[in-house]
Short mmCIF file of C-alpha atoms in Angstrom, two decimals:
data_model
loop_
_atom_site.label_atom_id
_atom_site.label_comp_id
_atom_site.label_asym_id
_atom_site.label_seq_id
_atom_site.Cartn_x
_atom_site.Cartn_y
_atom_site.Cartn_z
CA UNK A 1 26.78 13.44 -11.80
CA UNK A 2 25.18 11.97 -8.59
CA UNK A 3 22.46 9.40 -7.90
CA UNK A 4 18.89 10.85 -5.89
CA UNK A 5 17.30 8.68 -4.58
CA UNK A 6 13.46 8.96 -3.14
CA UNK A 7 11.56 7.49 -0.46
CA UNK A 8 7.98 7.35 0.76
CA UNK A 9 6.51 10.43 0.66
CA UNK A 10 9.10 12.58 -1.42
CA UNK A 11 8.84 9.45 -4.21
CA UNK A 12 5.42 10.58 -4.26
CA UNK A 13 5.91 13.69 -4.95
CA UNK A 14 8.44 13.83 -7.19
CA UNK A 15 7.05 10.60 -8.84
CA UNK A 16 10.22 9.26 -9.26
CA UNK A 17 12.40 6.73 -6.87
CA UNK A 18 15.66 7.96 -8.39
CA UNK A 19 17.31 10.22 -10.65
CA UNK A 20 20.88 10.90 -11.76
CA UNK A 21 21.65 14.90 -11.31
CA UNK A 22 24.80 17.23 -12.14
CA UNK A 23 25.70 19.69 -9.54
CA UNK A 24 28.87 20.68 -8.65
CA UNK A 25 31.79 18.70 -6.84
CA UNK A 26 32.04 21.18 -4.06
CA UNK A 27 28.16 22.48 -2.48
CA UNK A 28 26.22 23.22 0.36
CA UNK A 29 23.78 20.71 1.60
CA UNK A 30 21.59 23.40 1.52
CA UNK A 31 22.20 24.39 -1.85
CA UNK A 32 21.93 20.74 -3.38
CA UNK A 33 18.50 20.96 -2.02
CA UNK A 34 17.60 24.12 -3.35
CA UNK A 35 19.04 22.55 -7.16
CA UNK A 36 16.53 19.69 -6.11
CA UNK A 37 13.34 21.52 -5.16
CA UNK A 38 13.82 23.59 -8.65
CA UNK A 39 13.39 20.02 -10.39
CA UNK A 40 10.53 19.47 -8.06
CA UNK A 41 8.41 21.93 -6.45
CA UNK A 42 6.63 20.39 -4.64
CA UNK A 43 9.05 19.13 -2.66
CA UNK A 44 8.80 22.48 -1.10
CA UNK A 45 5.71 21.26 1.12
CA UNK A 46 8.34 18.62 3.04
CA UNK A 47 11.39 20.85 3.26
CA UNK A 48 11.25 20.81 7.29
CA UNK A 49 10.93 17.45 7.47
CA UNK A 50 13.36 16.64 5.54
CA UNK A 51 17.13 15.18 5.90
CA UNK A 52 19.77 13.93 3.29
CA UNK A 53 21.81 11.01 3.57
CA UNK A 54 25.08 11.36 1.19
CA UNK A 55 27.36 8.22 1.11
CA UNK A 56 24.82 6.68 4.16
CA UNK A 57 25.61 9.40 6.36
CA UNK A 58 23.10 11.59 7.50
CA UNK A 59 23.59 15.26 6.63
CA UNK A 60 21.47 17.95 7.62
CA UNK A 61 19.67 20.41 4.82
CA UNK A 62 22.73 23.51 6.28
CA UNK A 63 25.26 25.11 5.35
CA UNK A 64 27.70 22.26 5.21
CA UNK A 65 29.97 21.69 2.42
CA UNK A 66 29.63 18.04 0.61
CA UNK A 67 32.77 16.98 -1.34
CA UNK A 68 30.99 14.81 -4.05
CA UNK A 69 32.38 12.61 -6.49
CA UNK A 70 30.70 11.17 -9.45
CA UNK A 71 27.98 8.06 -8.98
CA UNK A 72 27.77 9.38 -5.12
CA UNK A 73 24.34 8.31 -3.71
CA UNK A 74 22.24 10.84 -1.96
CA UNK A 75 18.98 10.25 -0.54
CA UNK A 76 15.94 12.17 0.44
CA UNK A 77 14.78 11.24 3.97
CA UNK A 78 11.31 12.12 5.31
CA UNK A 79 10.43 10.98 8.31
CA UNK A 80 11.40 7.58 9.65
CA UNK A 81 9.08 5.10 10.72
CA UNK A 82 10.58 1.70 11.79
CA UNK A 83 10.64 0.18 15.25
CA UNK B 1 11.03 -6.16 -1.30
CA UNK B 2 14.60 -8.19 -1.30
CA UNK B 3 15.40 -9.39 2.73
CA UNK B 4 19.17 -9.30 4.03
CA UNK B 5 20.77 -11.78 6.52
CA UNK B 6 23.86 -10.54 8.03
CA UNK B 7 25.44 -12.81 10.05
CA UNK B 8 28.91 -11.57 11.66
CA UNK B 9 31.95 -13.11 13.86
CA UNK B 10 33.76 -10.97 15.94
CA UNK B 11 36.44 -11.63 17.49
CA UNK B 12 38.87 -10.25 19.94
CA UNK B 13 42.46 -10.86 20.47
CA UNK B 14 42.21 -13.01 23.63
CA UNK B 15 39.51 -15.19 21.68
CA UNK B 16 41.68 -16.17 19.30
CA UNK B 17 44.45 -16.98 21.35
CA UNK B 18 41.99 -19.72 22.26
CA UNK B 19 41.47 -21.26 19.49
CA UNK B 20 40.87 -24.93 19.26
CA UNK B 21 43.71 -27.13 20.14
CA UNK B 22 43.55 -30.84 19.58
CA UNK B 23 44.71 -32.19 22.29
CA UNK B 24 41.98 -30.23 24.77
CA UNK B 25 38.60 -32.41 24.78
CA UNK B 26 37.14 -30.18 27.56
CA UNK B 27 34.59 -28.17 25.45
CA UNK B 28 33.94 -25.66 28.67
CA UNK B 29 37.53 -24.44 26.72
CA UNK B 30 35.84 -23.25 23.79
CA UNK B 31 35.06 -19.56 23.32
CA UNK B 32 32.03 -19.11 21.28
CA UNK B 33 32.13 -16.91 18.68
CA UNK B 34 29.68 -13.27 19.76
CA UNK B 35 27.40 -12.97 16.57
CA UNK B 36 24.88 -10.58 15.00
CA UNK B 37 21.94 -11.62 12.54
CA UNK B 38 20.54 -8.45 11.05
CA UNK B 39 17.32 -9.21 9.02
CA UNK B 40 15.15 -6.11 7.28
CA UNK B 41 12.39 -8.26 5.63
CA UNK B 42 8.52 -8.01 4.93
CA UNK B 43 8.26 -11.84 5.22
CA UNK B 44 7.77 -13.53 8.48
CA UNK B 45 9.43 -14.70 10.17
CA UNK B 46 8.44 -17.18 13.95
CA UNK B 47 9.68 -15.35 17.21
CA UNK B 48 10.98 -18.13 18.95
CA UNK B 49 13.34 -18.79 15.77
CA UNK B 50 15.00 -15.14 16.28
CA UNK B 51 15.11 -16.66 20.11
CA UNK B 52 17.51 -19.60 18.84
CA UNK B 53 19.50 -17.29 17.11
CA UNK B 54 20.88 -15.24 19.98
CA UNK B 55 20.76 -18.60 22.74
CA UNK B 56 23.84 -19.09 24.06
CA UNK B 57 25.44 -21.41 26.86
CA UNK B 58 27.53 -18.69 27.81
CA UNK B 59 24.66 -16.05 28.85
CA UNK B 60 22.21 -16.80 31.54
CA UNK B 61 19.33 -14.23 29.35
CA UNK B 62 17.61 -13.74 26.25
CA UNK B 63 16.02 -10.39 26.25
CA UNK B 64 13.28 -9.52 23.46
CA UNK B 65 11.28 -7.57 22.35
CA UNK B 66 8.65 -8.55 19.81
CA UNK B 67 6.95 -5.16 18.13
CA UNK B 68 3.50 -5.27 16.51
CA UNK B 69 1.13 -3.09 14.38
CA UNK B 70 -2.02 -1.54 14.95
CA UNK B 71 -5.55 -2.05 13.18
CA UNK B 72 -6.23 2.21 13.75
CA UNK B 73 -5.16 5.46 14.02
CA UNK B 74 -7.15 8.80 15.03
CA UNK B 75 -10.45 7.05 14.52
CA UNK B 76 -9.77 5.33 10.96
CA UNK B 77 -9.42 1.49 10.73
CA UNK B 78 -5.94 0.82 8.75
CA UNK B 79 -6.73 -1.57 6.13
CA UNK B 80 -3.12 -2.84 4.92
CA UNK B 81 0.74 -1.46 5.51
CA UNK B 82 3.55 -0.44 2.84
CA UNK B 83 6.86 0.03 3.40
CA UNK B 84 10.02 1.11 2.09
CA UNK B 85 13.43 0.51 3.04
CA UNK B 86 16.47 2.61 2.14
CA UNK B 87 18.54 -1.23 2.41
CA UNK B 88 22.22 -0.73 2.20
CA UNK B 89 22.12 2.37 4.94
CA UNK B 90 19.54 0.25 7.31
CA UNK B 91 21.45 -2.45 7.26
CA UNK B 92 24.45 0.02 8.44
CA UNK B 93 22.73 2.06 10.96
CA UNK B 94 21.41 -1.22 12.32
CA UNK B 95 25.35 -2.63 12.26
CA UNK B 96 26.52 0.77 14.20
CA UNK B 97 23.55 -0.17 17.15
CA UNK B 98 25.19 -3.30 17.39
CA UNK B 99 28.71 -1.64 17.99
CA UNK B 100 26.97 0.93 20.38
CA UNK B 101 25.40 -1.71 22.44
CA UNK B 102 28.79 -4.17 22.90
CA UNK B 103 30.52 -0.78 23.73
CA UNK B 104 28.17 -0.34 26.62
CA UNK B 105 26.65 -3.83 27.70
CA UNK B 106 28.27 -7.56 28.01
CA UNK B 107 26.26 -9.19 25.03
CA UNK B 108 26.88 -12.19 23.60
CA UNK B 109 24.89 -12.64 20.17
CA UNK B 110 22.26 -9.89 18.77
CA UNK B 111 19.52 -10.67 16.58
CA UNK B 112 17.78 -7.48 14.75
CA UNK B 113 14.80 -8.34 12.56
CA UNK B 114 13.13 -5.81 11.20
CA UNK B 115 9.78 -6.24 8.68
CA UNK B 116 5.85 -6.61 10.10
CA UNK B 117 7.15 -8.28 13.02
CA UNK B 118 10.63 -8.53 15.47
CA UNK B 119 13.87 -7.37 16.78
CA UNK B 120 16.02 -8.91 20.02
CA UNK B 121 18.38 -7.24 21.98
CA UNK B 122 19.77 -8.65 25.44
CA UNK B 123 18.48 -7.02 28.49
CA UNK B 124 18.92 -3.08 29.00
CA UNK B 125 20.23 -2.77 25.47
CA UNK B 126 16.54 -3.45 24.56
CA UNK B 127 15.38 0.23 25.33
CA UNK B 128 18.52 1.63 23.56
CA UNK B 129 17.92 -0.70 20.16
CA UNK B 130 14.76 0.72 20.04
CA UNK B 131 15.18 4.13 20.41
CA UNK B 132 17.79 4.25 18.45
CA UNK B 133 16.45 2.21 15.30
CA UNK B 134 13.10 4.42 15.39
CA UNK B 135 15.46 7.85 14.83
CA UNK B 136 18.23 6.49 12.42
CA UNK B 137 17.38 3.73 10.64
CA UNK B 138 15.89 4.47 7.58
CA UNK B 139 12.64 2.56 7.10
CA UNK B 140 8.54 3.86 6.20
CA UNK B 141 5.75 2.80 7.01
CA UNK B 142 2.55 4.18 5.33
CA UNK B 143 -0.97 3.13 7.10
CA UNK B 144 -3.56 2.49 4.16
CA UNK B 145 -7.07 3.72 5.48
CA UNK B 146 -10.43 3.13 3.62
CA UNK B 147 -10.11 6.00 2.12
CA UNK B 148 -7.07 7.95 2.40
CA UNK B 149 -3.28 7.17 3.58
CA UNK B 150 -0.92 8.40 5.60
CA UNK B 151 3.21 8.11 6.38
CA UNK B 152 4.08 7.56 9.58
CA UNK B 153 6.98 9.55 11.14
CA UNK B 154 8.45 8.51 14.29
CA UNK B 155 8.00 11.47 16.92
CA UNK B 156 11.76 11.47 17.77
CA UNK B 157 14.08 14.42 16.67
CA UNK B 158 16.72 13.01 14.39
CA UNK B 159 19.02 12.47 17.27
CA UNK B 160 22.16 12.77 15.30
CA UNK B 161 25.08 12.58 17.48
CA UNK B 162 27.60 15.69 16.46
#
């Protein structure tokens, strides 16, 4: 079980800031979307401009391989705006 | 939203080598401790307070750079701003800026506030802080219009170094 965590415009869309998901240990980034966007469709619309950051590092929605353990935090990143 | 002070010490080996001995009373011997405030916060904060921060007797420079918000965009008059902060990781990213910038310039204390208003950097490490904040560090911004709203995204790729 791992932690999701939503911000700005994908927390609007899913209409949640955070959810608690099982996937397993060993998956794709890609993949971990995919299990994501099934829970949410319309997540769909932001796929592109999206970017995941597992443990606080930033990890691209590709083919590589996350090693999670339970309670790890992943978060949806759209677009940054600060500065 | 909850605000974050950071305040850090670092120091190197010949630093503490130098550490206060009671019999010196020349303070010139003193090495000042190189700091970093790091401050992601919606409340405000005055500019010339972040410029006390970072003051030092040691530097001959305070570099800043003081960023502000606009009243429009494409024609529609922004009304109010929201934001969200991802907390924990900004405060990170902003911590690894820090370590990129005393890796490449001589800088004595750094000051990063981050909420409606500020940030300081010293001198060329200005330009780099910047940059470099707007593609990692996770913060929003969404522009509330009369009628509609909008999330900004910085126009910088992601920049992730491989």
């Amino acid at each position: 079980m791992v932690e999701v965590l939503y911000f700005a415009k994908s927390a609007e869309i899913t209409g949640v800031r955070s959810e608690t998901i099982s996937v397993p240990q060993e998956i794709k980034a890609l993949q971990l979307w995919k299990e994501i966007e099934t829970r949410h469709p319309g997540l769909a619309d932001v796929r592109n401009q999206i970017i995941f950051a597992v443990r606080q590092e930033y990890v691209e929605l590709g083919d590589q391989l996350l090693l999670l353990q339970p309670g790890d935090e992943i978060a949806v990143i759209p677009p940054i705006s600060g500065g | 939203m909850s605000s974050l002070e950071i305040s850090s010490s670092c120091f190197n080996q010949e630093t503490k080598l130098l550490a206060f001995e009671p019999s010196r009373k020349d303070m010139d011997e003193v090495e000042e401790k190189s700091k970093e405030v790091i401050n992601v916060t919606t409340e405000k904060f005055p500019v010339d307070e972040v410029s006390q921060l970072v003051i030092s007797p040691l530097c001959g420079a305070v570099s800043l750079f003081v960023g502000t918000t606009r009243n429009n965009f494409e024609g529609k008059k922004v009304i109010s701003l929201e934001y969200e902060v991802y907390l924990p990781m900004a405060e990170n990213e902003v911590k690894k800026i820090c370590s990129d910038i005393r890796q490449k310039w001589p800088v004595k204390h750094i000051a990063v506030f981050h909420g409606l208003a500020h940030r300081a950097a010293s001198l060329e490490a200005v330009s780099y802080a910047i940059d470099t904040l707007k593609a990692k560090v996770p913060i929003w911004q969404k522009e509330i219009y009369e009628e509609s709203s909008s999330w900004k995204g910085n126009r910088v790729l992601w920049g992730i170094q491989q």
